JSON list of C-alpha atoms in Angstrom, two decimals:
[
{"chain": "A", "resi": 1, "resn": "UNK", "atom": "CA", "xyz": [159.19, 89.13, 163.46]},
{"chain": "A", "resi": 2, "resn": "UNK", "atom": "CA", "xyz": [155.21, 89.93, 162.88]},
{"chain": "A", "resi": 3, "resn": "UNK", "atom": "CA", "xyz": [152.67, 87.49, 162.25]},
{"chain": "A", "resi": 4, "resn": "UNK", "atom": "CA", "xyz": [150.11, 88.24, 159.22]},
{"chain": "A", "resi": 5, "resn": "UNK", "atom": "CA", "xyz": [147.22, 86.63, 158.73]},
{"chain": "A", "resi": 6, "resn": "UNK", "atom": "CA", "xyz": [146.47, 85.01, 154.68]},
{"chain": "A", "resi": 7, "resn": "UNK", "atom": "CA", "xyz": [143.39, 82.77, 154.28]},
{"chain": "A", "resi": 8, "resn": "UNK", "atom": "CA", "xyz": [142.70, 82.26, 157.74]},
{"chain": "A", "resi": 9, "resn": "UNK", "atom": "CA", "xyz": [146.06, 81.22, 158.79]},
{"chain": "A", "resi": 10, "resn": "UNK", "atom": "CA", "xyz": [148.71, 83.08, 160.12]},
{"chain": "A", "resi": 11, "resn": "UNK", "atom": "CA", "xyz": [152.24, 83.39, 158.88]},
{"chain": "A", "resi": 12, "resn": "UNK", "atom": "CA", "xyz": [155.09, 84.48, 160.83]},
{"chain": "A", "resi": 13, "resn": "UNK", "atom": "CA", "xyz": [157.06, 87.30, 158.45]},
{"chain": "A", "resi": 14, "resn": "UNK", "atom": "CA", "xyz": [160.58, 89.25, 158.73]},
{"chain": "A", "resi": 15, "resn": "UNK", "atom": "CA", "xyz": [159.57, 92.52, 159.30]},
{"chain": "A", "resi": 16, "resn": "UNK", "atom": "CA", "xyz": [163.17, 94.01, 159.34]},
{"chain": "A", "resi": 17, "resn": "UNK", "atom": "CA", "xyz": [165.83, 94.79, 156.94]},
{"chain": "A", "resi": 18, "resn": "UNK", "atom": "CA", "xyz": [170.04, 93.89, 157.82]},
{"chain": "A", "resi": 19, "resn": "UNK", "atom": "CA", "xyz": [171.60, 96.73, 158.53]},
{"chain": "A", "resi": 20, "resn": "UNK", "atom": "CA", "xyz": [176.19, 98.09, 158.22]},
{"chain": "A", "resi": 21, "resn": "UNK", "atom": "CA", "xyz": [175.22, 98.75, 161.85]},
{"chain": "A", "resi": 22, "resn": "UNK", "atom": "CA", "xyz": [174.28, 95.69, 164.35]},
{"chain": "A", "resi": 23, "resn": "UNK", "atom": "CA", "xyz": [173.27, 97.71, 167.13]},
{"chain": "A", "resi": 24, "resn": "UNK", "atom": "CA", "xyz": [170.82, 99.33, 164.65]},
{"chain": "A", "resi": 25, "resn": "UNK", "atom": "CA", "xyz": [167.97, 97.18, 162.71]},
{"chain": "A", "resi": 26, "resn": "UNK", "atom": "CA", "xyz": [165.90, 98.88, 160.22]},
{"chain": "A", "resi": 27, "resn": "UNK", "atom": "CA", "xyz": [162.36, 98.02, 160.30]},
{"chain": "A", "resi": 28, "resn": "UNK", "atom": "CA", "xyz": [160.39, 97.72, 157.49]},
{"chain": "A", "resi": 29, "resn": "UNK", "atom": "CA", "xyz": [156.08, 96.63, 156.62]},
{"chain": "A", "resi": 30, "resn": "UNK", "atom": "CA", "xyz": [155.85, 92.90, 156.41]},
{"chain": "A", "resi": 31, "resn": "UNK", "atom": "CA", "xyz": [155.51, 92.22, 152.54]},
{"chain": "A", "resi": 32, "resn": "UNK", "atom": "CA", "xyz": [156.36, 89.06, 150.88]},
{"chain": "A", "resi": 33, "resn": "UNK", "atom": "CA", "xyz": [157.25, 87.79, 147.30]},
{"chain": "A", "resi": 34, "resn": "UNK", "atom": "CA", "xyz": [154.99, 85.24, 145.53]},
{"chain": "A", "resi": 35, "resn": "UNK", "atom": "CA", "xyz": [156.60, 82.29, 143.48]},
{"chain": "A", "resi": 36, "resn": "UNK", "atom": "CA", "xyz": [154.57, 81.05, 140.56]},
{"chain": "A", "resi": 37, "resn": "UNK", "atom": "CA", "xyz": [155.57, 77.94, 139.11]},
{"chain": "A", "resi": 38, "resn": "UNK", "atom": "CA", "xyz": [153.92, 77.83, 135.83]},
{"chain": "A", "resi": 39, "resn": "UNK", "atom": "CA", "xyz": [155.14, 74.20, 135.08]},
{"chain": "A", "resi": 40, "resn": "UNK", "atom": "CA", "xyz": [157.41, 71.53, 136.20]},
{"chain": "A", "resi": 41, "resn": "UNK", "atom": "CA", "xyz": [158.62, 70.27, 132.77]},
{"chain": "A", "resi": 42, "resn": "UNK", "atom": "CA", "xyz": [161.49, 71.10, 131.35]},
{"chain": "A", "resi": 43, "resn": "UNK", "atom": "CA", "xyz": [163.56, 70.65, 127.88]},
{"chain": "A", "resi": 44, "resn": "UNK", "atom": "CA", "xyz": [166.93, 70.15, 129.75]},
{"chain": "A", "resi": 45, "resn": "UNK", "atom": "CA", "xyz": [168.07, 67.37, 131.69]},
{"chain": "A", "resi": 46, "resn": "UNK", "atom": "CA", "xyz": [170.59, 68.85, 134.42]},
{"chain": "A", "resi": 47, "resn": "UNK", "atom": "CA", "xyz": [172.06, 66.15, 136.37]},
{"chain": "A", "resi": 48, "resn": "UNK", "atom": "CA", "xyz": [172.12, 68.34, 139.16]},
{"chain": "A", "resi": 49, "resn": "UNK", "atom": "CA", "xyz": [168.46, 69.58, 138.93]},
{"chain": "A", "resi": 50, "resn": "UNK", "atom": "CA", "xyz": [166.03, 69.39, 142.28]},
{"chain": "A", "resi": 51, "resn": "UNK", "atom": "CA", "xyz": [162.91, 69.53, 139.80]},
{"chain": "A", "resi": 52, "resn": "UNK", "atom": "CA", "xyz": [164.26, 66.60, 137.07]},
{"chain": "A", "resi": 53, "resn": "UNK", "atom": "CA", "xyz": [161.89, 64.02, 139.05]},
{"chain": "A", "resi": 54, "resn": "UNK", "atom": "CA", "xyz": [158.64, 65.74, 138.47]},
{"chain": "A", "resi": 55, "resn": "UNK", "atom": "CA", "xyz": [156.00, 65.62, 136.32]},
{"chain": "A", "resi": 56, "resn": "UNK", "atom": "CA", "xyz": [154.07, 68.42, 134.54]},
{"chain": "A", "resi": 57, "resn": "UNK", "atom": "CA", "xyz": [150.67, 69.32, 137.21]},
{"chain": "A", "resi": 58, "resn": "UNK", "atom": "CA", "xyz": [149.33, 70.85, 133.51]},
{"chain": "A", "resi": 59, "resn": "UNK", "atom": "CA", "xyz": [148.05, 74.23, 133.00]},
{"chain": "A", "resi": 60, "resn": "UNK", "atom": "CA", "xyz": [147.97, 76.72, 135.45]},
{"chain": "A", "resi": 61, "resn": "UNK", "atom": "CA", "xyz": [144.78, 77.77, 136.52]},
{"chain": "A", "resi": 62, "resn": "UNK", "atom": "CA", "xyz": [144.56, 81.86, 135.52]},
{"chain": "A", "resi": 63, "resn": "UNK", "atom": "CA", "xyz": [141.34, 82.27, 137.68]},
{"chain": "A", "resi": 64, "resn": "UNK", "atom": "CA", "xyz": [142.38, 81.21, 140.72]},
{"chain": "A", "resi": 65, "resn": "UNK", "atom": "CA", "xyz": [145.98, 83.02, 140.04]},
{"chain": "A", "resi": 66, "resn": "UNK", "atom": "CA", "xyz": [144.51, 86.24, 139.30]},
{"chain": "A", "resi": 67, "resn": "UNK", "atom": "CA", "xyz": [141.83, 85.52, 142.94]},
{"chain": "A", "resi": 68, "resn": "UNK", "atom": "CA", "xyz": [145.14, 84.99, 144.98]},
{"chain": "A", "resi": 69, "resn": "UNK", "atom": "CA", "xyz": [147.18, 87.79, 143.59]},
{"chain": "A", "resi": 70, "resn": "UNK", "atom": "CA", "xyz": [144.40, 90.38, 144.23]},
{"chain": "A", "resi": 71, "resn": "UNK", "atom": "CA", "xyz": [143.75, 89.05, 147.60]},
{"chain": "A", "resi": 72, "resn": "UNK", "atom": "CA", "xyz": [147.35, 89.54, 148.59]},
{"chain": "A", "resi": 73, "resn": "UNK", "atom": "CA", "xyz": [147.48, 92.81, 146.87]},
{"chain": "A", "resi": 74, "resn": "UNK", "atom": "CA", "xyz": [144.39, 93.95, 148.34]},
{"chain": "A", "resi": 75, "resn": "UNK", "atom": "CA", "xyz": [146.07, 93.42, 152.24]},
{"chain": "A", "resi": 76, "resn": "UNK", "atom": "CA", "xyz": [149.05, 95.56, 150.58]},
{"chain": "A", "resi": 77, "resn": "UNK", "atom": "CA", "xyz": [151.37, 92.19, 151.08]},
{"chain": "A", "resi": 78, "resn": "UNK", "atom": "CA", "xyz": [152.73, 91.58, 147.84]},
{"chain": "A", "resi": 79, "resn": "UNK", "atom": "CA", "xyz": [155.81, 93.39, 146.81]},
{"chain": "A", "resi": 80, "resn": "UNK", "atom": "CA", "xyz": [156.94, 91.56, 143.86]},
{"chain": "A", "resi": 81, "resn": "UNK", "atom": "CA", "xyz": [156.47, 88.19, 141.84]},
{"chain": "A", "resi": 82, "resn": "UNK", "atom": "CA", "xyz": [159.12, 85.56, 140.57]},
{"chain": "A", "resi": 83, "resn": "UNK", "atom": "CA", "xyz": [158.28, 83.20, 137.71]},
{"chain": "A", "resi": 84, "resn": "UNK", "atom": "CA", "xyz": [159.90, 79.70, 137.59]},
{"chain": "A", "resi": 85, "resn": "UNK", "atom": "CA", "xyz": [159.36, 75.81, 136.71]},
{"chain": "A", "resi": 86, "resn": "UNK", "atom": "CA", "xyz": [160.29, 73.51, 135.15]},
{"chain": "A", "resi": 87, "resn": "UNK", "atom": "CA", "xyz": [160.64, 76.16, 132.45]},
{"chain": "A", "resi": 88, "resn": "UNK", "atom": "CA", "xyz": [158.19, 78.64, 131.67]},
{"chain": "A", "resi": 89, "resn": "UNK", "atom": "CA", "xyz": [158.97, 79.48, 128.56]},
{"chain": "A", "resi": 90, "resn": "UNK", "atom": "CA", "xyz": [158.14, 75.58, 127.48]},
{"chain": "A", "resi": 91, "resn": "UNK", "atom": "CA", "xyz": [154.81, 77.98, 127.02]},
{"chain": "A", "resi": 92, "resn": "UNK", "atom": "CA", "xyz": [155.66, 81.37, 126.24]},
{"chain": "A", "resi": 93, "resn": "UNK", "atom": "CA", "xyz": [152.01, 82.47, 125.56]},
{"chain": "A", "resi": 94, "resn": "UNK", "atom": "CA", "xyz": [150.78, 81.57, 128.96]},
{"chain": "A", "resi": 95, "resn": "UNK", "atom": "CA", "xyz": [153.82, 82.95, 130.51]},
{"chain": "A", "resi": 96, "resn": "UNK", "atom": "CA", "xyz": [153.15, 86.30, 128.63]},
{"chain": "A", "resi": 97, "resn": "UNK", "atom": "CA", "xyz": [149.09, 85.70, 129.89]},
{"chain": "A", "resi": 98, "resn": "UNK", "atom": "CA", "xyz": [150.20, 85.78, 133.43]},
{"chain": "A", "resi": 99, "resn": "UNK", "atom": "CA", "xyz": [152.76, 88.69, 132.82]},
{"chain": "A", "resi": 100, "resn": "UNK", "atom": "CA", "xyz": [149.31, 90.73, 131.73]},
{"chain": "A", "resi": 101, "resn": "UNK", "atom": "CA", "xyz": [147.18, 89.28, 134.43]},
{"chain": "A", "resi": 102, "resn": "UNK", "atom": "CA", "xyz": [149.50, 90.91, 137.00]},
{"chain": "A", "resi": 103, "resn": "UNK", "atom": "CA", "xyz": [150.20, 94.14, 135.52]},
{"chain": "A", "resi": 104, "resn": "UNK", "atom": "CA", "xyz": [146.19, 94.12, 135.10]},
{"chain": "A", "resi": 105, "resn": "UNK", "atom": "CA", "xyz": [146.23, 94.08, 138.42]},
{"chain": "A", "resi": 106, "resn": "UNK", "atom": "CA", "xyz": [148.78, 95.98, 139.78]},
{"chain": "A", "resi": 107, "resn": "UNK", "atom": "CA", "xyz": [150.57, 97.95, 137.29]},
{"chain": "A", "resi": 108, "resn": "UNK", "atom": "CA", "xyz": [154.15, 98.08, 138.92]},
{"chain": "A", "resi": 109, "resn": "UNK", "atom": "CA", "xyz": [154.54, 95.00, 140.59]},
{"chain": "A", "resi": 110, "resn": "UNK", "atom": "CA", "xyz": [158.25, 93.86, 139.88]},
{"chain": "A", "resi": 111, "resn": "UNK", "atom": "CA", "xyz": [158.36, 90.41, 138.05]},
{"chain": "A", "resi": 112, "resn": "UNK", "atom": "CA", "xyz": [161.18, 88.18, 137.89]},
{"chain": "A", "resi": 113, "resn": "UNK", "atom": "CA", "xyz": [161.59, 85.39, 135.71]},
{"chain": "A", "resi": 114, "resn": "UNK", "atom": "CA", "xyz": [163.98, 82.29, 135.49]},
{"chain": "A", "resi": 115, "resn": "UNK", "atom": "CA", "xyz": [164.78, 80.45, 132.64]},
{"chain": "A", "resi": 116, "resn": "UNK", "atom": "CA", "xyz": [167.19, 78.54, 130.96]},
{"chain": "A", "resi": 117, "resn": "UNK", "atom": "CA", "xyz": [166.82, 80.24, 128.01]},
{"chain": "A", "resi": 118, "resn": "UNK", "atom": "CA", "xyz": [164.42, 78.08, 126.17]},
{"chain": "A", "resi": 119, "resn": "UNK", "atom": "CA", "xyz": [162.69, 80.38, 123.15]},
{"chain": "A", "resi": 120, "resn": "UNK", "atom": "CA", "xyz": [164.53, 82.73, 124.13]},
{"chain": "A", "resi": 121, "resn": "UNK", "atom": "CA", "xyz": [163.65, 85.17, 121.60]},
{"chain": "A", "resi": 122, "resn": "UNK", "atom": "CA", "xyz": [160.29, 84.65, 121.92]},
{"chain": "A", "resi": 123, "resn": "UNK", "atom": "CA", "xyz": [160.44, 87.21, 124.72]},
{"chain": "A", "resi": 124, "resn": "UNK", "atom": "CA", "xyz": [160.90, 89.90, 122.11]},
{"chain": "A", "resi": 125, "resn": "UNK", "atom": "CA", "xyz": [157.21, 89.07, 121.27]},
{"chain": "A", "resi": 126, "resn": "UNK", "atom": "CA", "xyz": [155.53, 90.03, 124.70]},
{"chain": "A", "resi": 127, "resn": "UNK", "atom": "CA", "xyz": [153.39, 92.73, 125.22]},
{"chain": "A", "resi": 128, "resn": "UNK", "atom": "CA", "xyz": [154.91, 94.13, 127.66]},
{"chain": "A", "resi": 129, "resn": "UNK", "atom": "CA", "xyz": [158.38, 92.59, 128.12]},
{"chain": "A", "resi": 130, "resn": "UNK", "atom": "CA", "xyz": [160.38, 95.74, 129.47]},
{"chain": "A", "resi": 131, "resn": "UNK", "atom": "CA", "xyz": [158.07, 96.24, 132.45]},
{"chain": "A", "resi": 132, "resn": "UNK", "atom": "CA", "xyz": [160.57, 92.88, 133.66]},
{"chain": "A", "resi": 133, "resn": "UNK", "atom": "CA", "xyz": [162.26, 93.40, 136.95]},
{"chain": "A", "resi": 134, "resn": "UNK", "atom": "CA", "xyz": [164.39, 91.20, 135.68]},
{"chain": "A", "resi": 135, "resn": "UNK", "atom": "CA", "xyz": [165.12, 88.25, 133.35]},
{"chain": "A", "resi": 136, "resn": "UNK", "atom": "CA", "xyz": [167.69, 85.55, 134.81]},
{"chain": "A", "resi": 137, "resn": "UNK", "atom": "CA", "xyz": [169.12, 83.10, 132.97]},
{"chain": "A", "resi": 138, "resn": "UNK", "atom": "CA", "xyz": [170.54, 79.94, 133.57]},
{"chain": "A", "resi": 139, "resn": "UNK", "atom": "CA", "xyz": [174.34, 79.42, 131.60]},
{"chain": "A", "resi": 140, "resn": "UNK", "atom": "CA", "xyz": [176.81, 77.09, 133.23]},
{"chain": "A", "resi": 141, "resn": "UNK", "atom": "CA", "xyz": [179.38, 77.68, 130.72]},
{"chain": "A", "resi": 142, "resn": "UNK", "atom": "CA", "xyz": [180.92, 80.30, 128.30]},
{"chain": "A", "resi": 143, "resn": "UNK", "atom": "CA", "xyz": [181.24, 77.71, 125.30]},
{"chain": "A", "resi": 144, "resn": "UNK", "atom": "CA", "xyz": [178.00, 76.94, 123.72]},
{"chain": "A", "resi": 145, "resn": "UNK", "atom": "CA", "xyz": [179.06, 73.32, 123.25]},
{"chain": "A", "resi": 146, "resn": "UNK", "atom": "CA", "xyz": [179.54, 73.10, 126.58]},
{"chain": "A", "resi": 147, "resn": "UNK", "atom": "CA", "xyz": [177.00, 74.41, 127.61]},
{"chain": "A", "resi": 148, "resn": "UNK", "atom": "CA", "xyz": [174.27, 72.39, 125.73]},
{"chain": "A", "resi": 149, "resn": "UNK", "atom": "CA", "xyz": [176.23, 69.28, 127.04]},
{"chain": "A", "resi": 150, "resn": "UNK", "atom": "CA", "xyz": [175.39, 69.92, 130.91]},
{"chain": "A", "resi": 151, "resn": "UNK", "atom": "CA", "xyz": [171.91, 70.70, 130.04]},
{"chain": "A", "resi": 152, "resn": "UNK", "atom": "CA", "xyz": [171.49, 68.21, 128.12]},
{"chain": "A", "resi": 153, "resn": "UNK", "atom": "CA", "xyz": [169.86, 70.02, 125.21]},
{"chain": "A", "resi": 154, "resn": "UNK", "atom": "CA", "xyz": [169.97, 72.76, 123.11]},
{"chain": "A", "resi": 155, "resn": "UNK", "atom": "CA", "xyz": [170.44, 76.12, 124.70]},
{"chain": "A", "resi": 156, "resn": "UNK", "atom": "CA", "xyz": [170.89, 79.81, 123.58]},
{"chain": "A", "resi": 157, "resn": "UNK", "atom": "CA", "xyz": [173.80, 80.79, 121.93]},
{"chain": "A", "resi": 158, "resn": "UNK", "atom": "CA", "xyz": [176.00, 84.17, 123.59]},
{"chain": "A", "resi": 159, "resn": "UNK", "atom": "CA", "xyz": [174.71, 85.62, 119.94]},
{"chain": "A", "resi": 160, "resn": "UNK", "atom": "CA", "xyz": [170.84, 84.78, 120.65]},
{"chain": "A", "resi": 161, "resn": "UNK", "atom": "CA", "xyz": [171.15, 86.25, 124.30]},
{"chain": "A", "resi": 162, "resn": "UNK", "atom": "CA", "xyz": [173.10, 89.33, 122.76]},
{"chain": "A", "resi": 163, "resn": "UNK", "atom": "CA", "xyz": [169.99, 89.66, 120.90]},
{"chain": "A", "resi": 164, "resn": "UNK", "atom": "CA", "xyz": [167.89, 90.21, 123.50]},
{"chain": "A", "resi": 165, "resn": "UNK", "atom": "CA", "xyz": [169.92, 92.34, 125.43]},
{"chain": "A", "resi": 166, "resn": "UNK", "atom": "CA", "xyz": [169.89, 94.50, 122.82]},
{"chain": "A", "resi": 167, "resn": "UNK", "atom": "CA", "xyz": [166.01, 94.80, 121.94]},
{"chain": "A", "resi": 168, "resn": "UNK", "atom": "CA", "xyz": [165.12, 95.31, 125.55]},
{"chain": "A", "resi": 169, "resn": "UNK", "atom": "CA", "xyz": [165.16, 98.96, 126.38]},
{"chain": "A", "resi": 170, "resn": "UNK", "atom": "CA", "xyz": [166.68, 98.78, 129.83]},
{"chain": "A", "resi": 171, "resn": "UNK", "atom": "CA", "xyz": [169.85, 96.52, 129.43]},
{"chain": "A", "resi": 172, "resn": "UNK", "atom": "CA", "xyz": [169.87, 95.91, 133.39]},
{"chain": "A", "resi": 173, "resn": "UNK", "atom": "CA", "xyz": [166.76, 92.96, 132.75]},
{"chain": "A", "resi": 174, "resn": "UNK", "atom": "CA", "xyz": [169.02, 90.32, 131.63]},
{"chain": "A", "resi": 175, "resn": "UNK", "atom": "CA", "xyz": [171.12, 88.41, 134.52]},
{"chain": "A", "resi": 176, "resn": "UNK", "atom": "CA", "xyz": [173.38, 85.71, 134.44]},
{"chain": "A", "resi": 177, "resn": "UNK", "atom": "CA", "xyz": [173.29, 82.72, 136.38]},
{"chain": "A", "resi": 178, "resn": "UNK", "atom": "CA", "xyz": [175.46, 79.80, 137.04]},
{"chain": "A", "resi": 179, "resn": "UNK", "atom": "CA", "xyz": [176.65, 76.80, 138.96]},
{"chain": "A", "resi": 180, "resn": "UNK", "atom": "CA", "xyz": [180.61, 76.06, 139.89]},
{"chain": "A", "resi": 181, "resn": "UNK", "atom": "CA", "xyz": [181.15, 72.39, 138.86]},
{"chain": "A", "resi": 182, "resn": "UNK", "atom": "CA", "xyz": [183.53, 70.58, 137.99]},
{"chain": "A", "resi": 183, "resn": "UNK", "atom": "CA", "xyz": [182.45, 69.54, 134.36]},
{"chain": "A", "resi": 184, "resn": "UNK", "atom": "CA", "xyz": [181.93, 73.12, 133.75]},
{"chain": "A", "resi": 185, "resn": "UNK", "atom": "CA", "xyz": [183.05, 76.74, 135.43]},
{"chain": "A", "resi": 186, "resn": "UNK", "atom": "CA", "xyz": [185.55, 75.02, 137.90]},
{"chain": "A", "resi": 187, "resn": "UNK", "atom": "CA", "xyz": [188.73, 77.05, 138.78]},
{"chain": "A", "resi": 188, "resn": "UNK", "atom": "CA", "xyz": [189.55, 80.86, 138.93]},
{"chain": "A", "resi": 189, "resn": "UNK", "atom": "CA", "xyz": [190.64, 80.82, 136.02]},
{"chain": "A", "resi": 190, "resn": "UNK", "atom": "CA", "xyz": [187.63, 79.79, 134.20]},
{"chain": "A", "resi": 191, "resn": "UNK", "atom": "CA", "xyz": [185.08, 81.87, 136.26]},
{"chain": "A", "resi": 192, "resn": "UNK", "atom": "CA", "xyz": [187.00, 85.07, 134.85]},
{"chain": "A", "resi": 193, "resn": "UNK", "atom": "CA", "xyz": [186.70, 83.25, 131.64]},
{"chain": "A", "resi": 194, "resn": "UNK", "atom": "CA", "xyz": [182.91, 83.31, 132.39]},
{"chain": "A", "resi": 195, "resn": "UNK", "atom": "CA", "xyz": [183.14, 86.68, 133.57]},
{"chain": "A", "resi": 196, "resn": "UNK", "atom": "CA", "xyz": [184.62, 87.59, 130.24]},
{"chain": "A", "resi": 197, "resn": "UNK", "atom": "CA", "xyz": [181.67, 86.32, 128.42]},
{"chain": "A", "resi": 198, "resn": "UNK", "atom": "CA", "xyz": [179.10, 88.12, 130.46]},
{"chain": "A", "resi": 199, "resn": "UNK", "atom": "CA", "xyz": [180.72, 90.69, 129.23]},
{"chain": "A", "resi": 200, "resn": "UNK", "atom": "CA", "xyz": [181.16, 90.20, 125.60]},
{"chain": "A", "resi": 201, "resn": "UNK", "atom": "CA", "xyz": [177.54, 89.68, 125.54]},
{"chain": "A", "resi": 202, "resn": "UNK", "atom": "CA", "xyz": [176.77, 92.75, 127.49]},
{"chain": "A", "resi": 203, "resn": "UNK", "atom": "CA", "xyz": [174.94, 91.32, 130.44]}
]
């Protein structure tokens, strides 16, 4: 473990990667990922959510994003970004705003984002959507019904996330996430039932 030093304070960083072999460890720069939450509300209502008690802090502050990002890109720290909330694409203009301001900065850096699919399609609209490392997307089951009943809300159809898969020009963006419960995907059976639809849809 290193220690690296960001606004004054240090930080104590894995500077190693796991390695097939245990008498062998692969060492590696320190670099870290950044996690920018652009909000903390949210359309759904998960029972099991860690965020449901929060309130929105408001808009993010694109100034003082933009002064931390180059100052950790600057010390050659930052190897990739992940985008979460509450659910950033309650404001898909700002989230495609700080999508620019980081490939302003640094043209490659990989981006993540996770979403429950809220405006989903609105993606199809950003400037530069298939720079995305990688879009992730919360579905807990393979019936739509279902599905909107554990949120809570309305979510994306299999159809509207086909949709996407198919304007984006690298069809590795879109990921699939979800949660083994037991009002949803609880048995084998119905996580190959899952597994099924992930594939239906191309994901």
């Amino acid at each position: 473990m290193k220690k690296i030093n960001i606004f004054n304070q240090d930080i104590i960083v894995k500077d190693f990667y796991c390695s097939a072999n245990i008498d062998k460890i692969i060492e590696s720069n320190p670099s870290l990922r950044l996690y920018i939450k652009i909000t903390d509300s949210c359309n759904a209502k998960c029972e099991f959510c860690a965020n449901s008690g929060n309130e929105d802090f408001g808009n993010i502050d694109l100034k003082k994003l933009e002064y931390v990002i180059r100052y950790l890109v600057d010390l050659n720290l930052l190897h990739g970004v992940s985008i979460t909330g509450g659910e950033p694409m309650t404001n898909p203009k700002k989230l495609n705003d700080v999508l620019n301001l980081i490939w302003i900065i640094k043209d490659d850096m990989e981006v993540q984002i996770s979403t429950n699919g809220l405006n989903l399609t609105e993606f199809k609209y950003f400037d530069q959507v298939n720079k995305l490392e990688s879009i992730h997307i919360s579905r807990h089951h393979y019936n739509d019904e279902i599905n909107n009943a554990i949120f809570k809300a309305n979510m994306p159809t299999g159809k509207e996330i086909m949709s996407l898969q198919e304007f984006l020009t690298d069809k590795k963006i879109i990921n699939i996430n979800t949660i083994i419960m037991k009002s949803g995907i609880n048995s084998l059976k119905e996580i190959k039932k899952m597994l099924d639809f992930v594939g239906i849809i191309g994901v």
